CSV table of C-alpha atoms in Angstrom, one decimal:
chain,number,residue,atom,x,y,z
E,13,UNK,CA,30.1,-17.0,32.1
E,14,UNK,CA,29.8,-16.3,28.3
E,15,UNK,CA,26.7,-14.2,28.0
E,16,UNK,CA,27.8,-12.9,24.1
E,17,UNK,CA,27.9,-16.8,23.5
E,18,UNK,CA,24.7,-17.5,24.8
E,19,UNK,CA,23.1,-14.3,23.1
E,20,UNK,CA,24.6,-15.7,19.7
E,21,UNK,CA,23.5,-19.0,20.1
E,22,UNK,CA,20.0,-18.8,21.8
E,23,UNK,CA,19.1,-15.1,20.5
E,24,UNK,CA,20.3,-14.6,17.6
E,25,UNK,CA,18.8,-11.5,15.6
E,26,UNK,CA,16.5,-10.8,18.7
E,27,UNK,CA,16.3,-7.3,20.4
E,28,UNK,CA,16.3,-6.3,23.7
E,29,UNK,CA,16.8,-9.6,25.3
E,30,UNK,CA,16.8,-9.4,29.2
E,31,UNK,CA,19.6,-10.6,31.0
E,32,UNK,CA,19.8,-11.0,34.7
E,33,UNK,CA,22.3,-12.3,37.2
E,34,UNK,CA,21.2,-13.9,40.6
E,35,UNK,CA,22.5,-15.5,43.5
E,36,UNK,CA,20.5,-17.0,46.8
E,37,UNK,CA,20.1,-13.1,47.8
E,38,UNK,CA,18.8,-11.9,45.0
E,39,UNK,CA,16.8,-14.7,43.4
E,40,UNK,CA,13.4,-13.6,44.9
E,41,UNK,CA,13.9,-10.0,43.7
E,42,UNK,CA,15.3,-10.9,39.9
E,43,UNK,CA,12.5,-13.8,39.5
E,44,UNK,CA,9.6,-11.0,40.4
E,45,UNK,CA,11.4,-8.5,38.1
E,46,UNK,CA,11.2,-11.2,35.5
E,47,UNK,CA,7.7,-11.9,35.9
E,48,UNK,CA,6.8,-8.5,36.2
E,49,UNK,CA,8.5,-7.5,32.8
E,50,UNK,CA,6.3,-10.5,31.3
E,51,UNK,CA,3.2,-9.0,32.6
E,52,UNK,CA,3.6,-6.0,31.0
E,53,UNK,CA,2.9,-7.7,27.3
E,54,UNK,CA,-0.9,-7.6,27.4
E,55,UNK,CA,-0.9,-10.3,24.4
E,56,UNK,CA,0.7,-13.2,26.7
E,57,UNK,CA,-2.6,-15.4,28.1
E,58,UNK,CA,-2.5,-14.6,32.0
E,59,UNK,CA,-3.1,-18.5,32.6
E,60,UNK,CA,0.3,-19.2,30.6
E,61,UNK,CA,2.3,-16.6,33.1
E,62,UNK,CA,0.7,-18.4,35.8
E,63,UNK,CA,2.0,-21.6,34.8
E,64,UNK,CA,5.6,-20.2,33.5
E,65,UNK,CA,5.9,-17.9,37.1
E,66,UNK,CA,6.0,-21.3,39.1
E,67,UNK,CA,8.2,-23.4,36.5
E,68,UNK,CA,10.9,-20.4,36.4
E,69,UNK,CA,10.9,-20.1,39.9
E,70,UNK,CA,11.9,-23.6,40.0
E,71,UNK,CA,14.4,-23.5,37.4
E,72,UNK,CA,16.0,-20.7,39.4
E,73,UNK,CA,15.9,-21.9,42.7
E,74,UNK,CA,17.6,-25.2,41.4
E,75,UNK,CA,20.9,-23.2,40.8
E,76,UNK,CA,20.8,-22.4,44.3
E,77,UNK,CA,19.9,-25.8,45.5
E,78,UNK,CA,22.0,-28.0,43.2
E,79,UNK,CA,24.9,-26.3,41.2
E,80,UNK,CA,27.1,-25.9,44.0
E,81,UNK,CA,27.9,-22.4,42.6
E,82,UNK,CA,26.6,-18.8,43.7
E,83,UNK,CA,25.3,-17.5,40.5
E,84,UNK,CA,23.3,-18.1,37.7
E,85,UNK,CA,21.8,-15.9,34.5
E,86,UNK,CA,18.3,-15.8,33.4
E,87,UNK,CA,17.6,-14.4,30.1
E,88,UNK,CA,14.0,-13.7,28.9
E,89,UNK,CA,12.9,-12.2,25.4
E,90,UNK,CA,9.1,-12.0,24.0
E,91,UNK,CA,8.9,-12.4,20.1
E,92,UNK,CA,5.2,-10.4,19.7
E,93,UNK,CA,5.1,-11.7,16.3
E,94,UNK,CA,5.7,-15.2,16.7
E,95,UNK,CA,3.7,-14.9,20.2
E,96,UNK,CA,6.5,-17.1,21.7
E,97,UNK,CA,8.6,-16.7,24.9
E,98,UNK,CA,12.2,-17.6,25.1
E,99,UNK,CA,13.6,-18.2,28.7
E,100,UNK,CA,17.4,-19.3,29.4
E,101,UNK,CA,18.4,-20.2,32.7
E,102,UNK,CA,22.0,-21.3,33.3
E,103,UNK,CA,24.9,-22.0,35.7
E,104,UNK,CA,28.4,-23.0,35.8
E,105,UNK,CA,28.1,-25.6,38.4
E,106,UNK,CA,28.4,-29.5,38.5
E,107,UNK,CA,26.0,-30.2,36.2
E,108,UNK,CA,23.3,-32.6,36.1
E,109,UNK,CA,25.0,-35.8,36.3
E,110,UNK,CA,26.9,-35.1,39.4
E,111,UNK,CA,24.0,-33.3,41.1
E,112,UNK,CA,21.9,-36.5,40.9
E,113,UNK,CA,25.2,-38.9,41.7
E,114,UNK,CA,25.1,-37.3,45.3
E,115,UNK,CA,22.0,-39.7,45.8
E,116,UNK,CA,23.3,-43.1,46.0
E,117,UNK,CA,20.6,-44.6,43.9
E,118,UNK,CA,21.9,-42.7,41.1
E,119,UNK,CA,25.8,-42.6,41.9
E,120,UNK,CA,26.2,-45.2,38.7
E,121,UNK,CA,23.9,-43.4,36.1
E,122,UNK,CA,25.3,-41.9,32.7
E,123,UNK,CA,25.1,-37.9,31.7
E,124,UNK,CA,22.9,-38.8,29.2
E,125,UNK,CA,20.6,-41.1,31.3
E,126,UNK,CA,20.9,-38.3,34.3
E,127,UNK,CA,19.3,-35.5,31.6
E,128,UNK,CA,16.2,-38.0,30.7
E,129,UNK,CA,15.9,-39.1,34.2
E,130,UNK,CA,15.8,-35.2,36.1
E,131,UNK,CA,12.5,-34.6,33.7
E,132,UNK,CA,10.6,-37.4,35.6
E,133,UNK,CA,8.5,-36.6,39.1
E,134,UNK,CA,10.5,-37.0,42.3
E,135,UNK,CA,14.0,-37.7,40.7
E,136,UNK,CA,16.0,-35.8,43.0
E,137,UNK,CA,19.6,-35.5,44.6
E,138,UNK,CA,18.2,-35.5,48.0
E,139,UNK,CA,18.0,-31.7,48.5
E,140,UNK,CA,15.2,-31.0,46.8
E,141,UNK,CA,11.7,-32.8,46.1
E,142,UNK,CA,12.3,-33.3,42.2
E,143,UNK,CA,9.3,-31.3,41.1
E,144,UNK,CA,10.7,-28.5,39.4
E,145,UNK,CA,11.7,-29.8,35.8
E,146,UNK,CA,9.1,-32.2,36.2
E,147,UNK,CA,6.5,-29.4,36.3
E,148,UNK,CA,8.8,-27.5,33.8
E,149,UNK,CA,8.6,-30.6,31.0
E,150,UNK,CA,5.0,-30.6,31.7
E,151,UNK,CA,4.7,-27.0,30.9
E,152,UNK,CA,6.8,-27.8,27.7
E,153,UNK,CA,4.1,-30.6,26.6
E,154,UNK,CA,1.6,-28.4,26.7
E,155,UNK,CA,2.8,-25.5,24.9
E,156,UNK,CA,6.3,-25.9,24.2
E,157,UNK,CA,8.0,-25.1,21.0
E,158,UNK,CA,11.4,-26.1,21.6
E,159,UNK,CA,13.3,-27.5,24.9
E,160,UNK,CA,17.0,-28.0,25.6
E,161,UNK,CA,18.4,-29.0,28.5
E,162,UNK,CA,22.3,-29.1,27.9
E,163,UNK,CA,24.8,-30.4,30.9
E,164,UNK,CA,28.2,-31.5,30.4
E,165,UNK,CA,28.7,-33.1,26.9
E,166,UNK,CA,25.3,-34.0,26.3
E,167,UNK,CA,21.9,-32.0,25.4
E,168,UNK,CA,18.5,-33.3,25.8
E,169,UNK,CA,16.3,-31.6,23.1
E,170,UNK,CA,12.4,-31.6,22.4
E,171,UNK,CA,11.0,-30.6,19.3
E,172,UNK,CA,7.8,-31.4,17.8
E,173,UNK,CA,7.0,-33.7,21.0
E,174,UNK,CA,9.9,-35.8,19.8
E,175,UNK,CA,12.7,-36.3,22.9
E,176,UNK,CA,16.2,-37.1,21.3
E,177,UNK,CA,19.9,-36.9,23.8
E,178,UNK,CA,22.5,-36.1,21.9
E,179,UNK,CA,26.4,-35.4,22.3
E,180,UNK,CA,26.9,-31.9,21.7
E,181,UNK,CA,29.3,-29.4,22.6
E,182,UNK,CA,30.5,-29.0,26.6
E,183,UNK,CA,28.6,-26.6,28.9
E,184,UNK,CA,29.8,-26.6,32.4
E,185,UNK,CA,27.1,-26.8,34.7
E,186,UNK,CA,23.2,-26.8,33.4
E,187,UNK,CA,22.0,-24.9,30.6
E,188,UNK,CA,18.0,-25.0,30.4
E,189,UNK,CA,16.6,-23.3,27.2
E,190,UNK,CA,12.5,-23.2,25.9
E,191,UNK,CA,10.7,-21.4,23.9
E,192,UNK,CA,6.5,-21.5,25.0
E,193,UNK,CA,3.6,-20.3,22.7
E,194,UNK,CA,1.8,-17.5,24.7
E,195,UNK,CA,-1.3,-17.1,23.0
E,196,UNK,CA,-3.2,-20.1,23.8
E,197,UNK,CA,-5.3,-20.4,27.5
E,198,UNK,CA,-4.1,-23.3,29.5
E,199,UNK,CA,-4.8,-24.8,33.0
E,200,UNK,CA,-1.7,-23.7,35.1
E,201,UNK,CA,-2.9,-26.2,37.6
E,202,UNK,CA,-2.7,-29.0,35.5
E,203,UNK,CA,0.7,-27.9,34.5
E,204,UNK,CA,1.6,-28.6,38.5
E,205,UNK,CA,-0.2,-31.8,38.6
E,206,UNK,CA,-2.3,-30.1,40.8
E,207,UNK,CA,-0.1,-30.2,43.6
E,208,UNK,CA,0.1,-26.6,44.2
E,209,UNK,CA,-2.4,-23.6,43.1
E,210,UNK,CA,-0.1,-21.8,40.9
E,211,UNK,CA,-3.1,-19.5,39.5
E,212,UNK,CA,-3.3,-18.1,43.0
E,213,UNK,CA,0.5,-18.1,43.8
E,214,UNK,CA,0.8,-15.8,40.8
E,215,UNK,CA,-2.2,-13.7,41.5
E,216,UNK,CA,-1.5,-12.9,44.9
E,217,UNK,CA,2.0,-11.7,44.1
E,218,UNK,CA,1.6,-9.9,40.5
E,219,UNK,CA,-1.9,-9.1,40.1
E,220,UNK,CA,-3.4,-6.1,41.7
E,221,UNK,CA,-6.7,-6.3,43.9
E,222,UNK,CA,-8.4,-4.1,41.3
E,223,UNK,CA,-7.3,-6.4,38.3
E,224,UNK,CA,-8.4,-9.7,39.9
E,225,UNK,CA,-11.6,-8.3,40.3
E,226,UNK,CA,-11.8,-7.5,36.6
E,227,UNK,CA,-10.8,-11.0,35.9
E,228,UNK,CA,-14.2,-12.5,37.0
């Protein structure tokens, strides 16, 4: 994977971008390391981290479940001046359209249609629940500044609450890039459509008992 290209394209002029490569065996540890690093930025609202931690694991797990390739790359950058968090998850696997087409229901959809569909609830190739990108899209709707889903020769872009799909360049596999605001309190369980307790899952994994007591 061309990390230099990703840095130039999505993190130009950013300093200290965190870059992690993961596979099925290291996914959980890398995920925990990424979220733990974010907790060191005390300006980030806890509720944002609670929602993001759920979405990030789902995005990383999608690489393992759907890409057909063993490795994924996670890149993160916190901009303290803008109070934004930039996140990129990428793989060089089969891509969104090819993955969805493994489900007979979607075997004839176009690449552009696949990018739009995969953000909807319960859209899956049959190997997952179709919930990960749906929750991520809800996070973007709530506090997103920019969102890009690039797979094959098409990009889905969400900016200023407007969604467009354009033919632009080529990415072998699936690339997700988003910039979210970090200074606004949100309801993490609303982000996951109240089908999970994102707040509790985050607290149990990343917050010490003494810190939990101080939150109340």
